[in-house]
Amino acid sequence: HNGLVAAAYLAKGGKKVCVLERRHVIGGAAVTEEIIPGFKFSRASYVLGLLRPKVYNDLELKVKQ
């Protein structure tokens, strides 16, 4: 999420950005994957809980409850 947040701030500031994905799955830590057959997990469930409220406000993100 750090790269996505940085890219969003740069784009909001008028910069042209390109975000590249290293893995075969698009979304980095913000994806849901089947890690154990039959069980899907959100890799970002813990990390995104730590995202600062200022980032949500600055980027006009909605908090899913």
GROMACS .gro file of C-alpha atoms in nm:
model
   65
    1HIS     CA    1   0.000   0.000   0.000
    2ASN     CA    2   0.295   0.236   0.050
    3GLY     CA    3   0.365   0.258  -0.323
    4LEU     CA    4  -0.002   0.311  -0.404
    5VAL     CA    5  -0.036   0.585  -0.143
    6ALA     CA    6   0.282   0.757  -0.265
    7ALA     CA    7   0.161   0.737  -0.626
    8ALA     CA    8  -0.179   0.877  -0.529
    9TYR     CA    9  -0.022   1.173  -0.350
   10LEU     CA   10   0.208   1.243  -0.645
   11ALA     CA   11  -0.080   1.221  -0.893
   12LYS     CA   12  -0.294   1.445  -0.676
   13GLY     CA   13  -0.003   1.692  -0.679
   14GLY     CA   14  -0.009   1.696  -1.059
   15LYS     CA   15   0.275   1.453  -1.129
   16LYS     CA   16   0.250   1.180  -1.389
   17VAL     CA   17   0.300   0.841  -1.219
   18CYS     CA   18   0.335   0.479  -1.322
   19VAL     CA   19   0.277   0.205  -1.065
   20LEU     CA   20   0.428  -0.135  -1.148
   21GLU     CA   21   0.336  -0.466  -0.991
   22ARG     CA   22   0.611  -0.715  -0.913
   23ARG     CA   23   0.386  -1.016  -0.860
   24HIS     CA   24   0.159  -1.201  -1.102
   25VAL     CA   25  -0.138  -1.083  -0.893
   26ILE     CA   26  -0.235  -0.717  -0.925
   27GLY     CA   27  -0.289  -0.531  -0.599
   28GLY     CA   28   0.014  -0.601  -0.381
   29ALA     CA   29  -0.085  -0.642  -0.018
   30ALA     CA   30  -0.438  -0.524  -0.095
   31VAL     CA   31  -0.555  -0.853  -0.248
   32THR     CA   32  -0.753  -1.147  -0.119
   33GLU     CA   33  -0.584  -1.479  -0.192
   34GLU     CA   34  -0.653  -1.845  -0.129
   35ILE     CA   35  -0.349  -1.930   0.082
   36ILE     CA   36  -0.489  -2.259   0.214
   37PRO     CA   37  -0.724  -2.451  -0.016
   38GLY     CA   38  -1.078  -2.336   0.060
   39PHE     CA   39  -0.972  -2.040   0.277
   40LYS     CA   40  -0.929  -1.687   0.145
   41PHE     CA   41  -0.737  -1.421   0.333
   42SER     CA   42  -0.687  -1.050   0.288
   43ARG     CA   43  -0.314  -0.984   0.301
   44ALA     CA   44  -0.379  -0.621   0.395
   45SER     CA   45  -0.634  -0.672   0.669
   46TYR     CA   46  -0.383  -0.590   0.942
   47VAL     CA   47  -0.168  -0.340   0.753
   48LEU     CA   48  -0.456  -0.128   0.623
   49GLY     CA   49  -0.590  -0.104   0.974
   50LEU     CA   50  -0.276   0.097   1.049
   51LEU     CA   51  -0.327   0.343   0.762
   52ARG     CA   52  -0.339   0.692   0.909
   53PRO     CA   53  -0.676   0.869   0.904
   54LYS     CA   54  -0.504   1.167   0.737
   55VAL     CA   55  -0.433   0.949   0.432
   56TYR     CA   56  -0.799   0.848   0.409
   57ASN     CA   57  -0.901   1.214   0.428
   58ASP     CA   58  -0.634   1.346   0.190
   59LEU     CA   59  -0.712   1.088  -0.078
   60GLU     CA   60  -1.088   1.096  -0.014
   61LEU     CA   61  -1.102   0.722   0.057
   62LYS     CA   62  -1.407   0.558   0.207
   63VAL     CA   63  -1.364   0.334   0.508
   64LYS     CA   64  -1.543   0.002   0.457
   65GLN     CA   65  -1.716  -0.111   0.776
   0.00000   0.00000   0.00000
